XYZ file of C-alpha atoms in Angstrom:
327
model
C -6.559 -4.088 9.996
C -5.562 -5.886 6.907
C -2.478 -3.522 6.502
C -1.257 -5.112 9.665
C -1.933 -8.795 8.677
C 1.534 -10.093 8.831
C 2.209 -8.640 12.354
C -1.088 -9.783 13.823
C -0.771 -13.361 12.591
C 2.809 -13.486 14.031
C 1.351 -12.962 17.441
C -1.801 -14.904 17.076
C -0.031 -18.090 15.809
C 1.825 -18.155 19.238
C -1.624 -18.281 20.823
C -1.534 -14.605 22.473
C -4.312 -12.129 21.916
C -3.908 -8.801 20.339
C -6.014 -5.706 20.495
C -6.870 -3.818 17.240
C -8.292 -0.383 16.916
C -9.811 0.235 13.346
C -11.087 3.703 12.140
C -14.592 2.797 11.138
C -15.820 6.232 10.079
C -13.920 9.443 9.184
C -15.160 12.908 8.103
C -13.396 16.324 7.483
C -9.763 16.311 7.166
C -7.864 13.335 8.617
C -4.400 12.011 7.788
C -5.429 8.373 7.160
C -8.451 6.686 5.748
C -11.278 4.333 6.828
C -9.976 0.845 7.689
C -6.605 2.051 8.897
C -5.658 0.327 12.246
C -3.227 0.436 15.096
C -2.698 -2.700 17.235
C -1.401 -3.122 20.697
C 0.676 -6.472 20.817
C 1.991 -8.287 23.811
C 4.387 -6.265 26.053
C 2.740 -3.196 25.118
C 4.219 -2.817 21.605
C 2.253 -0.741 19.272
C 2.246 -0.958 15.491
C 0.157 0.899 12.896
C -1.406 4.417 13.320
C -4.741 5.921 12.724
C -4.331 9.644 13.289
C -0.402 10.097 13.026
C -0.384 10.908 16.811
C -3.401 12.613 17.759
C -5.573 10.003 19.396
C -3.091 7.118 19.696
C -2.274 7.799 23.383
C -5.994 7.500 24.310
C -6.455 4.501 22.197
C -3.550 2.709 23.805
C -5.181 3.275 27.114
C -8.421 1.840 25.816
C -6.696 -1.198 24.313
C -5.209 -2.101 27.706
C -8.738 -1.984 29.001
C -10.141 -4.150 26.246
C -7.228 -6.637 26.620
C -8.199 -7.146 30.012
C -11.834 -7.377 29.907
C -12.549 -8.741 26.383
C -15.171 -6.128 25.796
C -15.125 -4.306 22.638
C -15.300 -0.417 22.771
C -16.455 2.188 20.472
C -14.496 5.553 20.521
C -15.280 8.897 18.957
C -12.496 11.511 18.636
C -12.924 15.222 16.946
C -15.327 18.088 17.428
C -19.106 17.796 17.943
C -21.741 19.916 16.020
C -22.248 21.727 19.529
C -19.380 24.028 19.912
C -19.637 23.849 23.897
C -19.280 19.945 23.393
C -15.781 18.748 22.472
C -14.716 15.122 22.190
C -11.150 14.730 23.648
C -8.474 14.394 22.443
C -9.146 16.257 19.303
C -7.916 15.624 15.928
C -5.498 18.776 15.171
C -6.525 18.837 11.578
C -10.219 19.251 12.587
C -11.591 16.064 11.377
C -13.680 13.335 13.214
C -12.917 9.670 13.577
C -14.881 6.809 15.001
C -12.690 3.920 16.046
C -13.710 0.245 16.919
C -11.225 -1.329 19.573
C -11.634 -4.882 20.062
C -9.566 -7.960 21.215
C -8.746 -10.521 18.722
C -7.599 -14.204 19.359
C -6.675 -17.407 17.376
C -9.963 -18.697 18.226
C -11.608 -16.049 15.971
C -11.569 -18.478 12.891
C -13.300 -16.136 10.374
C -11.196 -13.057 11.379
C -7.970 -15.145 11.096
C -8.684 -16.577 8.011
C -9.278 -12.969 6.436
C -6.084 -11.925 7.819
C -4.396 -14.933 6.143
C -5.801 -14.057 2.761
C -4.716 -10.301 3.234
C -1.254 -11.426 4.203
C -0.900 -13.583 1.090
C -2.113 -10.823 -1.047
C -5.491 -12.201 -1.962
C -8.587 -10.332 -2.092
C -10.740 -10.541 1.130
C -13.141 -8.688 3.276
C -14.515 -8.899 6.783
C -17.857 -7.558 8.201
C -17.846 -6.431 11.930
C -20.870 -5.475 13.987
C -20.907 -1.991 15.405
C -24.260 -2.615 17.317
C -24.329 -2.286 21.079
C -24.435 -5.907 22.469
C -22.597 -7.519 19.517
C -19.793 -4.814 19.015
C -16.813 -6.346 17.299
C -18.517 -9.646 16.254
C -17.730 -10.723 13.027
C -20.920 -10.871 10.833
C -20.919 -13.558 8.374
C -23.643 -12.269 6.097
C -23.731 -8.506 6.135
C -25.798 -8.005 2.899
C -29.420 -7.225 3.943
C -28.380 -7.149 7.818
C -30.232 -4.414 9.639
C -27.471 -4.000 12.021
C -24.891 -1.321 11.720
C -21.784 -3.147 10.322
C -18.456 -2.176 9.206
C -17.094 -3.888 6.256
C -13.266 -3.946 5.575
C -11.827 -4.873 2.298
C -8.289 -5.921 1.241
C -7.854 -5.972 -2.722
C -4.882 -8.108 -4.043
C -1.617 -6.874 -3.391
C -0.121 -4.514 -6.172
C 2.941 -5.646 -7.782
C 6.127 -3.527 -8.802
C 8.331 -5.178 -11.523
C 11.865 -3.852 -11.267
C 13.867 -4.372 -14.346
C 17.505 -4.253 -13.962
C 19.501 -5.277 -10.721
C 21.452 -1.885 -10.428
C 22.148 -0.059 -7.119
C 19.055 2.180 -7.493
C 16.983 -0.915 -8.116
C 17.937 -2.028 -4.513
C 16.778 1.187 -3.020
C 13.505 1.088 -5.185
C 12.747 -2.341 -4.127
C 13.052 -1.457 -0.464
C 10.922 1.541 -0.886
C 8.362 -0.294 -2.909
C 8.045 -2.908 -0.349
C 7.532 -0.481 2.506
C 4.531 0.929 0.463
C 3.075 -2.551 0.380
C 4.001 -3.835 -3.298
C 4.803 -7.323 -3.954
C 8.188 -6.571 -5.603
C 9.775 -8.747 -8.570
C 13.271 -7.774 -9.674
C 14.301 -9.157 -12.931
C 17.766 -9.150 -14.533
C 19.616 -11.442 -16.822
C 22.720 -11.492 -14.636
C 22.702 -13.768 -11.638
C 25.829 -12.297 -10.044
C 23.859 -8.969 -9.375
C 20.444 -10.434 -8.622
C 21.251 -11.975 -5.187
C 19.309 -12.346 -2.100
C 21.707 -10.440 -0.239
C 21.383 -7.523 -2.396
C 17.563 -7.828 -2.594
C 16.310 -8.956 0.579
C 12.994 -7.118 0.473
C 11.923 -8.649 -3.107
C 9.214 -11.075 -3.052
C 10.740 -12.674 -6.280
C 14.230 -12.410 -7.944
C 13.959 -13.929 -11.475
C 17.139 -14.547 -13.487
C 16.145 -14.226 -17.019
C 15.753 -12.079 -20.227
C 13.377 -9.445 -19.006
C 11.014 -9.553 -22.090
C 10.417 -13.370 -21.707
C 9.921 -13.062 -17.869
C 7.576 -10.139 -18.153
C 5.524 -12.125 -20.347
C 4.818 -14.628 -17.657
C 4.131 -12.178 -14.954
C 0.602 -10.969 -14.174
C 0.209 -7.240 -15.272
C -2.899 -4.996 -14.483
C -3.791 -1.445 -13.640
C -2.366 -1.766 -10.017
C 1.077 -3.029 -11.617
C 4.067 -0.574 -11.756
C 6.739 -1.348 -14.015
C 10.081 0.303 -13.349
C 12.875 0.008 -15.999
C 16.263 0.827 -14.515
C 18.383 -1.513 -16.680
C 19.480 1.312 -19.026
C 20.072 -1.554 -21.525
C 19.291 -0.816 -25.402
C 19.078 -4.589 -25.948
C 15.513 -4.735 -24.291
C 14.465 -1.738 -22.505
C 12.218 -0.461 -25.357
C 10.412 -3.936 -25.805
C 9.943 -4.266 -21.998
C 8.273 -0.687 -22.127
C 6.229 -1.589 -25.223
C 5.179 -4.886 -23.473
C 4.085 -2.961 -20.236
C 1.985 -0.288 -21.967
C 0.499 -2.985 -24.217
C -0.593 -5.017 -21.216
C -2.034 -1.982 -19.571
C 0.418 -1.607 -16.509
C -0.957 1.448 -14.303
C 2.632 2.755 -14.112
C 5.330 2.526 -16.663
C 8.555 4.457 -16.034
C 12.164 4.141 -17.351
C 15.528 5.588 -16.205
C 17.735 7.357 -18.598
C 18.822 10.953 -19.656
C 16.605 13.118 -22.029
C 18.806 11.953 -24.983
C 18.178 8.428 -24.229
C 14.494 9.000 -23.901
C 14.529 10.409 -27.269
C 16.291 7.444 -28.740
C 14.001 5.053 -26.965
C 10.872 7.039 -28.232
C 12.136 6.539 -31.949
C 12.344 2.845 -31.038
C 8.945 2.808 -29.498
C 7.474 4.596 -32.398
C 8.855 2.098 -34.801
C 7.367 -0.709 -32.652
C 4.039 1.001 -32.914
C 3.633 1.180 -29.219
C 0.373 2.504 -27.930
C -0.190 5.036 -24.980
C 3.303 6.609 -25.262
C 1.831 9.653 -23.215
C 1.745 7.154 -20.103
C 5.391 6.599 -20.419
C 7.137 8.320 -17.434
C 10.660 8.948 -18.780
C 13.156 10.246 -17.439
C 11.538 8.527 -14.491
C 10.646 10.015 -11.202
C 9.532 13.380 -9.669
C 12.081 16.453 -9.852
C 13.151 16.554 -6.303
C 16.913 17.176 -7.210
C 17.671 13.470 -6.434
C 21.232 12.233 -6.778
C 21.705 9.167 -4.565
C 20.275 5.824 -5.281
C 17.928 6.352 -2.059
C 16.944 9.793 -3.209
C 16.155 8.582 -6.679
C 14.047 5.696 -5.161
C 12.048 8.280 -3.301
C 11.577 10.340 -6.438
C 10.396 7.269 -8.370
C 8.071 5.703 -5.831
C 6.610 9.263 -5.149
C 5.732 9.333 -9.033
C 4.252 5.841 -8.731
C 1.886 6.888 -5.928
C 0.993 10.372 -7.659
C 0.071 8.212 -10.805
C -2.065 5.867 -8.933
C -3.874 8.508 -7.159
C -4.205 10.901 -10.001
C -2.319 13.621 -8.341
C -0.137 16.214 -9.642
C 2.930 15.561 -7.681
C 3.589 19.071 -6.945
C 4.074 20.636 -3.711
C 1.234 21.139 -1.218
C 2.504 24.774 -0.377
C 0.445 27.298 -2.354
C -2.118 24.837 -3.378
C -5.768 24.504 -2.279
C -8.508 22.154 -1.516
C -8.337 19.212 0.809
C -4.906 17.543 1.459
C -6.271 14.051 1.977
C -8.257 13.038 -0.799
C -10.119 9.636 -1.328
C -8.346 7.798 -4.182
C -10.525 6.236 -6.961
C -10.790 2.512 -6.653
C -9.084 0.492 -9.253
C -11.191 -2.203 -10.709
């Protein structure tokens, strides 16, 4: 439920309850992972998804029941090992999912505290009982507990540093924010780096990019997207991002610009140049800023998950893979 934390807190802080349905187990092919949630807010508004549409209708009816009774419900969807026994509705992709549906109120202090940490981008975890009689109850000490529990974790919010307040940066900022990144936009020109142009950015820092980057936290979850196309600092920003171990480093520019930058980076002794994504983005034929943002953020996701970024058509193996956890 942590991916829905801001929306849930906005309701809980008014004193109204919400009902949350969380996938606690998945097997086979499924469009989302364990821990994904949908919530039913006051007035019947639904946010989030578990199956992309296969089971949400049934879960909405269950949520209405849970909202009224306050009693948590454990639902199963998919196909049983017995071919004559079918759980309905089925997942069209052939997978199975078990879902905990429970009511959350502002009185659930431990749960609300975990939601606040998740909304703030802080690492947090929550253990919920899946045992009959205590279904949906938050367990304070899951280690060594004999009851069946589901532990949901939220890592710190990944950061996307966008260098250069150009028009493509506006689209990249919007796309990165939708993907859950905390976006910092950096540019030395205050006339371009405004709240009006970058409403989705968490931070807008006017300053020389190399000096600003020195003061920002950078780790393997960080994406550094260089869009400035400015020879005065682009190479130094790339050098710094690679040296500090950013998980994704990409730079906009033509192939000739890339070759010129490479020569400068070699002169700087920049390590790990094989990790530099330049020209930036996947080849989808992008032309507009919005299309370019899709190409860039698709490459960011592909690098993060270790995927090829190619088309699924003609491929083989599972479509939905469990990404490796980044320490």
